[in-house]
């Protein structure tokens, strides 16, 4: 609805459903605030309505998004779902045309809820204020809304800047140390801006003699504030104290999922002293390789005298964009098929960028003025790259590389150029800066390594290189491009060195190291199907963590001795209704069938708390990980567990199926489930009883391990949850995640206590948390009494090989000494000393 003041506006909900802040949207482009401030809704209906009266100024070609200009001048992008551009309009019906005047609440587009929901990444839909330089958005509610209910308040920045009440109001000041990894780059700056805009007071951030309004993204990033830098915050206005506390909290709480947190620590920079015959750079992906240098060159555009036919050039650009979208779709399909989430996220963002009005409108405007499509597209990208580079943020500068990737791909399509690099297998590729699509092509051609004159260790190329296992160095400087084509070099990414004139002996040494590594991996794989026994003949089961029959088949092919943890949540999430008994039984049977004659441990449903089901509404909890989850949910909703147990009891052969209960904290919970299983077996006419185990995920369970083992058939330690509950640190908290280490002596004491308690009743103990997949921890776990390790399928061969190097008696003696150490770091150091990794 429109307010009386023409500069202010209340937007109504365009959809019905739960409301989310942009920071919770699972898409980097929207969540970062790069496209503007706004709000998100997870829709429950199939029609998008106008949030206000206005004019439709843009409709996406694929019908999944449109933009309205409200009567006060605010421009609002309505974007239905994430990655819905990939559907190319399938399932969408646009009900209005560009230029049309619409009223508040008028239907704008309709979509097929089932079809779109099954094919896109998420139905979460966005309402984005795209001209945030003139207006700011203030959420009215973060609860579930219905169409037409008040959602956002849009306020003119002109009004707030001259607000006398603000400038004359009370003032509050404070200081804080920045917790965000990498400092105040785009994502945290967007969070600070969003926080500041929720208050009437004016807020300023002060650092190193400079200041910036907390509502200015560019201003905040321009302060060049680093991680752990101390800053001052000042707020003035009627709610100054509340604004100050909210901003201090936002600055002191690191954001999760910063990609650069995954980047390896650089051991070299291009500021190191000169060394003859060596270029120094930054390690983006570790490794040591040798081979011939192969230089790549950028595309050069033909000259453009202008005066081109706009209609022809628009058609050419449209065709090129369509071709590139199709190519990226194919890349995404492959990434999804191989479950490569990093690759999937990067190229999904590329698809979103291809729909960015800032890029498309600028290019088509240049074409209208007579430019060739090639030059219009190139200039449009260059302008946006310049904007990112001028922010002063190294992270945003690296994201400009994604735009250059799209520039290159579309230009190739316009010029009719196929992938034109004939790179010999085993070459070390040198370039000014590689793009994500370059990397995928080069990886497929079998190159040995990558080096770039520019680029950064947190770039998308670096992330992909690490995922592909390709050694990669960046920031080597322009002299890299002066090196002769085909000369032999050694790329020592671990040491941050590119050796330009290695001796024959050095090349032979590097080659031998590569051969040794490949042979070791090959040997591990050839032995992966054999039992894992220590040097003194103690058998250790090495099994797999899986979440589907497809993953179980991968585990079996990789030599798993069984399934140590089947996460049954895969059946229950991302759907509108619960799976029935028949669907569950078929899914569990498929996992058993995929594992041949090996046993399968199936964990009962572990949702609740922070893992919600759409069809199972649960109360919002202040501390979800301490709330209604795991076996507690089964107690609250026993019909869900009953149905799952019925399905499990009907698999064949039942003796290969073991049932695992999550989040058990006391013996009565186990006894209750045992009794219920007995009752169901009688009802189903089943004489055999499956083994029932308990997950040790909370300290209470570890402390009562002996009592639990009296009534359980086995115990399985979930080190991920046990770590966070023992250390009182959220394992998803970016600022604390590195400290949530399961090799902490306190955790090891709980593991030792669990094994000792189980031994009293001759029960075996397994570990299915991430610690089981860490080869450094293998001897420790064996020494403390663990006899089963459940790991990711690709690590079966490696962990079995590690077991065969060990002697149980030595592991026992040394592991119990580790319990006396003071920290996880001390334990890790001791492990490296006692049992070095090959």
PDB file of N, CA and C in Angstrom, residues 333-378:
ATOM      1  N   UNK A 333      24.816 -29.643 -14.825  1.00  0.00           N
ATOM      2  CA  UNK A 333      24.302 -31.020 -14.773  1.00  0.00           C
ATOM      3  C   UNK A 333      25.410 -32.003 -14.400  1.00  0.00           C
ATOM      4  N   UNK A 334      26.597 -31.800 -14.969  1.00  0.00           N
ATOM      5  CA  UNK A 334      27.726 -32.674 -14.642  1.00  0.00           C
ATOM      6  C   UNK A 334      28.135 -32.513 -13.181  1.00  0.00           C
ATOM      7  N   UNK A 335      28.145 -31.259 -12.717  1.00  0.00           N
ATOM      8  CA  UNK A 335      28.520 -31.005 -11.324  1.00  0.00           C
ATOM      9  C   UNK A 335      27.530 -31.673 -10.373  1.00  0.00           C
ATOM     10  N   UNK A 336      26.230 -31.581 -10.717  1.00  0.00           N
ATOM     11  CA  UNK A 336      25.207 -32.207  -9.872  1.00  0.00           C
ATOM     12  C   UNK A 336      25.341 -33.725  -9.907  1.00  0.00           C
ATOM     13  N   UNK A 337      25.628 -34.261 -11.111  1.00  0.00           N
ATOM     14  CA  UNK A 337      25.767 -35.714 -11.262  1.00  0.00           C
ATOM     15  C   UNK A 337      26.900 -36.244 -10.400  1.00  0.00           C
ATOM     16  N   UNK A 338      28.005 -35.489 -10.348  1.00  0.00           N
ATOM     17  CA  UNK A 338      29.163 -35.935  -9.572  1.00  0.00           C
ATOM     18  C   UNK A 338      29.171 -35.351  -8.157  1.00  0.00           C
ATOM     19  N   UNK A 339      28.062 -34.690  -7.793  1.00  0.00           N
ATOM     20  CA  UNK A 339      27.901 -34.105  -6.457  1.00  0.00           C
ATOM     21  C   UNK A 339      29.054 -33.155  -6.105  1.00  0.00           C
ATOM     22  N   UNK A 340      29.467 -32.347  -7.096  1.00  0.00           N
ATOM     23  CA  UNK A 340      30.529 -31.366  -6.867  1.00  0.00           C
ATOM     24  C   UNK A 340      29.877 -30.039  -6.494  1.00  0.00           C
ATOM     25  N   UNK A 341      29.674 -29.820  -5.199  1.00  0.00           N
ATOM     26  CA  UNK A 341      28.893 -28.670  -4.752  1.00  0.00           C
ATOM     27  C   UNK A 341      29.592 -27.333  -5.006  1.00  0.00           C
ATOM     28  N   UNK A 342      30.917 -27.290  -4.877  1.00  0.00           N
ATOM     29  CA  UNK A 342      31.634 -26.042  -5.156  1.00  0.00           C
ATOM     30  C   UNK A 342      31.424 -25.624  -6.605  1.00  0.00           C
ATOM     31  N   UNK A 343      31.638 -26.574  -7.515  1.00  0.00           N
ATOM     32  CA  UNK A 343      31.497 -26.290  -8.946  1.00  0.00           C
ATOM     33  C   UNK A 343      30.067 -25.866  -9.258  1.00  0.00           C
ATOM     34  N   UNK A 344      29.108 -26.552  -8.658  1.00  0.00           N
ATOM     35  CA  UNK A 344      27.703 -26.256  -8.897  1.00  0.00           C
ATOM     36  C   UNK A 344      27.368 -24.831  -8.459  1.00  0.00           C
ATOM     37  N   UNK A 345      27.843 -24.444  -7.280  1.00  0.00           N
ATOM     38  CA  UNK A 345      27.537 -23.108  -6.752  1.00  0.00           C
ATOM     39  C   UNK A 345      28.148 -22.010  -7.621  1.00  0.00           C
ATOM     40  N   UNK A 346      29.380 -22.232  -8.088  1.00  0.00           N
ATOM     41  CA  UNK A 346      30.070 -21.221  -8.889  1.00  0.00           C
ATOM     42  C   UNK A 346      29.338 -20.974 -10.202  1.00  0.00           C
ATOM     43  N   UNK A 347      28.979 -22.050 -10.896  1.00  0.00           N
ATOM     44  CA  UNK A 347      28.364 -21.862 -12.211  1.00  0.00           C
ATOM     45  C   UNK A 347      26.881 -21.505 -12.114  1.00  0.00           C
ATOM     46  N   UNK A 348      26.247 -21.837 -11.000  1.00  0.00           N
ATOM     47  CA  UNK A 348      24.888 -21.345 -10.780  1.00  0.00           C
ATOM     48  C   UNK A 348      24.913 -19.824 -10.636  1.00  0.00           C
ATOM     49  N   UNK A 349      25.946 -19.310  -9.968  1.00  0.00           N
ATOM     50  CA  UNK A 349      26.105 -17.857  -9.842  1.00  0.00           C
ATOM     51  C   UNK A 349      26.357 -17.228 -11.206  1.00  0.00           C
ATOM     52  N   UNK A 350      27.115 -17.921 -12.070  1.00  0.00           N
ATOM     53  CA  UNK A 350      27.348 -17.408 -13.427  1.00  0.00           C
ATOM     54  C   UNK A 350      26.032 -17.273 -14.185  1.00  0.00           C
ATOM     55  N   UNK A 351      25.157 -18.262 -14.039  1.00  0.00           N
ATOM     56  CA  UNK A 351      23.856 -18.181 -14.711  1.00  0.00           C
ATOM     57  C   UNK A 351      23.071 -16.967 -14.213  1.00  0.00           C
ATOM     58  N   UNK A 352      23.117 -16.746 -12.916  1.00  0.00           N
ATOM     59  CA  UNK A 352      22.407 -15.599 -12.356  1.00  0.00           C
ATOM     60  C   UNK A 352      22.974 -14.287 -12.903  1.00  0.00           C
ATOM     61  N   UNK A 353      24.292 -14.216 -13.029  1.00  0.00           N
ATOM     62  CA  UNK A 353      24.922 -13.008 -13.569  1.00  0.00           C
ATOM     63  C   UNK A 353      24.497 -12.743 -15.005  1.00  0.00           C
ATOM     64  N   UNK A 354      24.269 -13.807 -15.761  1.00  0.00           N
ATOM     65  CA  UNK A 354      23.848 -13.637 -17.156  1.00  0.00           C
ATOM     66  C   UNK A 354      22.458 -13.001 -17.262  1.00  0.00           C
ATOM     67  N   UNK A 355      21.705 -13.008 -16.167  1.00  0.00           N
ATOM     68  CA  UNK A 355      20.380 -12.382 -16.157  1.00  0.00           C
ATOM     69  C   UNK A 355      20.413 -10.998 -15.507  1.00  0.00           C
ATOM     70  N   UNK A 356      21.608 -10.548 -15.109  1.00  0.00           N
ATOM     71  CA  UNK A 356      21.724  -9.288 -14.381  1.00  0.00           C
ATOM     72  C   UNK A 356      21.337  -8.121 -15.291  1.00  0.00           C
ATOM     73  N   UNK A 357      20.282  -7.363 -14.916  1.00  0.00           N
ATOM     74  CA  UNK A 357      19.869  -6.236 -15.764  1.00  0.00           C
ATOM     75  C   UNK A 357      20.976  -5.212 -15.980  1.00  0.00           C
ATOM     76  N   UNK A 358      21.853  -5.039 -14.991  1.00  0.00           N
ATOM     77  CA  UNK A 358      22.931  -4.060 -15.141  1.00  0.00           C
ATOM     78  C   UNK A 358      23.814  -4.395 -16.333  1.00  0.00           C
ATOM     79  N   UNK A 359      24.080  -5.679 -16.540  1.00  0.00           N
ATOM     80  CA  UNK A 359      24.894  -6.117 -17.681  1.00  0.00           C
ATOM     81  C   UNK A 359      24.108  -6.028 -18.978  1.00  0.00           C
ATOM     82  N   UNK A 360      22.914  -6.616 -18.969  1.00  0.00           N
ATOM     83  CA  UNK A 360      22.144  -6.728 -20.212  1.00  0.00           C
ATOM     84  C   UNK A 360      21.672  -5.365 -20.710  1.00  0.00           C
ATOM     85  N   UNK A 361      21.155  -4.544 -19.789  1.00  0.00           N
ATOM     86  CA  UNK A 361      20.648  -3.239 -20.216  1.00  0.00           C
ATOM     87  C   UNK A 361      21.754  -2.374 -20.809  1.00  0.00           C
ATOM     88  N   UNK A 362      22.946  -2.396 -20.165  1.00  0.00           N
ATOM     89  CA  UNK A 362      24.060  -1.592 -20.678  1.00  0.00           C
ATOM     90  C   UNK A 362      24.490  -2.072 -22.059  1.00  0.00           C
ATOM     91  N   UNK A 363      24.549  -3.394 -22.246  1.00  0.00           N
ATOM     92  CA  UNK A 363      24.962  -3.934 -23.546  1.00  0.00           C
ATOM     93  C   UNK A 363      23.958  -3.582 -24.630  1.00  0.00           C
ATOM     94  N   UNK A 364      22.675  -3.768 -24.351  1.00  0.00           N
ATOM     95  CA  UNK A 364      21.656  -3.485 -25.367  1.00  0.00           C
ATOM     96  C   UNK A 364      21.548  -1.981 -25.654  1.00  0.00           C
ATOM     97  N   UNK A 365      21.839  -1.162 -24.642  1.00  0.00           N
ATOM     98  CA  UNK A 365      21.841   0.286 -24.869  1.00  0.00           C
ATOM     99  C   UNK A 365      22.969   0.676 -25.818  1.00  0.00           C
ATOM    100  N   UNK A 366      24.152   0.068 -25.651  1.00  0.00           N
ATOM    101  CA  UNK A 366      25.275   0.337 -26.562  1.00  0.00           C
ATOM    102  C   UNK A 366      24.956  -0.123 -27.977  1.00  0.00           C
ATOM    103  N   UNK A 367      24.277  -1.252 -28.085  1.00  0.00           N
ATOM    104  CA  UNK A 367      23.891  -1.752 -29.409  1.00  0.00           C
ATOM    105  C   UNK A 367      22.932  -0.773 -30.074  1.00  0.00           C
ATOM    106  N   UNK A 368      21.980  -0.208 -29.317  1.00  0.00           N
ATOM    107  CA  UNK A 368      21.044   0.784 -29.855  1.00  0.00           C
ATOM    108  C   UNK A 368      21.786   1.986 -30.432  1.00  0.00           C
ATOM    109  N   UNK A 369      22.963   2.281 -29.848  1.00  0.00           N
ATOM    110  CA  UNK A 369      23.744   3.436 -30.310  1.00  0.00           C
ATOM    111  C   UNK A 369      24.701   3.075 -31.435  1.00  0.00           C
ATOM    112  N   UNK A 370      24.613   1.844 -31.966  1.00  0.00           N
ATOM    113  CA  UNK A 370      25.381   1.470 -33.145  1.00  0.00           C
ATOM    114  C   UNK A 370      26.586   0.583 -32.902  1.00  0.00           C
ATOM    115  N   UNK A 371      26.855   0.208 -31.629  1.00  0.00           N
ATOM    116  CA  UNK A 371      28.016  -0.647 -31.357  1.00  0.00           C
ATOM    117  C   UNK A 371      27.761  -2.080 -31.835  1.00  0.00           C
ATOM    118  N   UNK A 372      28.850  -2.775 -32.159  1.00  0.00           N
ATOM    119  CA  UNK A 372      28.750  -4.201 -32.457  1.00  0.00           C
ATOM    120  C   UNK A 372      28.452  -4.945 -31.165  1.00  0.00           C
ATOM    121  N   UNK A 373      27.785  -6.086 -31.270  1.00  0.00           N
ATOM    122  CA  UNK A 373      27.436  -6.866 -30.078  1.00  0.00           C
ATOM    123  C   UNK A 373      28.680  -7.244 -29.285  1.00  0.00           C
ATOM    124  N   UNK A 374      29.771  -7.582 -29.996  1.00  0.00           N
ATOM    125  CA  UNK A 374      31.017  -7.970 -29.316  1.00  0.00           C
ATOM    126  C   UNK A 374      31.522  -6.836 -28.426  1.00  0.00           C
ATOM    127  N   UNK A 375      31.572  -5.635 -28.977  1.00  0.00           N
ATOM    128  CA  UNK A 375      32.112  -4.505 -28.219  1.00  0.00           C
ATOM    129  C   UNK A 375      31.138  -4.048 -27.135  1.00  0.00           C
ATOM    130  N   UNK A 376      29.835  -4.100 -27.421  1.00  0.00           N
ATOM    131  CA  UNK A 376      28.838  -3.708 -26.422  1.00  0.00           C
ATOM    132  C   UNK A 376      28.916  -4.622 -25.203  1.00  0.00           C
ATOM    133  N   UNK A 377      29.003  -5.935 -25.454  1.00  0.00           N
ATOM    134  CA  UNK A 377      29.090  -6.893 -24.344  1.00  0.00           C
ATOM    135  C   UNK A 377      30.405  -6.716 -23.575  1.00  0.00           C
ATOM    136  N   UNK A 378      31.500  -6.560 -24.308  1.00  0.00           N
ATOM    137  CA  UNK A 378      32.807  -6.412 -23.682  1.00  0.00           C
ATOM    138  C   UNK A 378      32.854  -5.170 -22.793  1.00  0.00           C
TER     139      UNK A 378
END
